Amino acid sequence: MASSSSCSSSIQTRSGPVDGDVLWMQPKHVSEHVWNGEPDRKLHIRRAVPTYQGEEQIPEEIVPLLWQCGFYWIMKMGYLKINAALISAFIERWRPETHMFHLRCGEATITLQDMSILLGLRTDGAPLIGSKNLDWADLCEKLLGVRPQEGEIEGSVVKLSWLAHHFSHINIDEGNVEQLQRFTRAWILRFIGGVLFVNKSSSRVSLRYLQFLRDFEQCSTYAWGPAVLAYLYREMCSATDYKVKSIRGMCILIQMWAWERCTTLASKRTPPVIENKPLGHRWLRRGNQHIDNDDLRVFRRKSAYLGEQFLLVEECR
């Protein structure tokens, strides 16, 4: 990566690639600023995980429907605390030009296989391609049972606070399946807007995703994994710009990917695999105790020395 030039009295070393034809974004890449000794930048992780009665949990009443639509596992793992220092250190090694982490042991990236094995999200099936010209307020009224008013909806985007206000507590008549389905759709939509596809404000969600929640059986056939990973890729690329201060998307995937491949990056011993559950679920068994260290320079140093201990996901199973 680095090149050097010598004179009779000293050796000068500069950062970045020797040839800028491939890694041409180096001048604004965060690694350039790290090399030049500018202030460290720890990314702010944008997300708004939905809570039930003020606590980070999923209402038991909607669990069967979450299983049916294929969102249960990823929603469970969405509550895991994120280590901003670890995420920031790996973004410093992400290259937008190649979509790879540049590590001492070589180039590596997060794949659809990681999405499937770690988070249990479907990676094949029908693409998320739907209509862009629906009456979004009508769609809300039909699928959620509530119609957003002016100021709560703008185009195809609705406020997460509006969803939280109407769907923070379950108030469902016994045996009313339609009410339960509406609450579940709203809960998934809050998770989509707060964790999977977070917008710039972290306070709104596109109703274009709601059309894919119409039928729960059909919802489970869509390829949500590629859409989530593509969105995360875009966010990682954007976050390599030193001027960008935050990152959105399913950042917990970056963290689990790093934990699984190098146990020295996690602060505790790697938990055992849990049968018939996504690999990443094992990190939930010990709560948030794996987030002891939030020192960017520590993770920067650890990522700089990743070598033969860097593992493939299949080897971790």
Steps between C-alpha positions, in 0.01 A plus 500: 500500500761757602791622296818667618764726356849548646759771492846523652372593844152356553228266381155646440194277494158601373164331547277342242547287191812518287285521186180702524333353192295250702476656848439845361291627795794513742517883534163514681518153657501496880828303502677799345391717790600236755846485343531879508428505873166680483247454784352152529151458363275251675186446298156556646288188434158618390214273601169512683420152630129470588422435865200348671380681811833681515710182502706339223284200433262352244133459603434131547167526317667575166780242518308234294440753224864610503595135452254475214641799312866411570594800716525343843873428517626823350266699721632321809859583405412860422490569873864408560710798603732628228866582558556827312878476537517157335273614216706817448829308494373268227356785294853645498602183315202487263566605141203632297687432177517123559234441770764325709663534840874538443663300779852383569398146406345615173166625372173382653137600478154430643298269276144376461614178665591703809156660492336158493724319750544780753158669491273235352357736238391354169740569211310341212147540373304784343673841487357796691351669196164667551289795398618859546168664421257375763286720720715453807249639749239257366750214529562590866130508572447164332796308646549680833147614575607861558528786252790745545407864494673792333836561666534132591550382141693657215480324166575134570675571831336490843635599840619222730355701789157463341542122492632496856204707621238269350678167546707520819249290698294202394132568547341214312169329553537128563480306177528809279754373246481808281595731787794276589619499139481879485703537817760255365530690172552824689761340726693362202476836323645672807787251499558551127514877541692494826758228430508351149442800272556806718462836328717807565286626787453157664140611552310394187432187297392449141156344460625323189604218732147472640368355173725195552340436841149458362512120514726339763553176310600688188717735706718205596569426131664836426879534485539746786865404553640647176308825554628537857859418401495737200376780724775426752762499222386844390517630855848358556620664179354834603648474851857471366484874432666666800237776499216251553428460871239224509407169339164329452384152409538160667839582657468209742591280202843668479551438871397135493704443185808634679431308824455170317817533295736617770426414861750761624257771387233384744566576865382161627540139393295406195172336614414150376287448192126463564342223295237598242554872552696758298866508597480859619232412754761354737620851584160579653544242776731726698320827447728796431806392694696476174494880468755571773749693290393800293847635427548570129878483517490157664289356218705684241812329638331160516370523143847599381644168621235258380686212343466124498242512780250654257237229442229416250142479623478131406795427728316664790192280481 
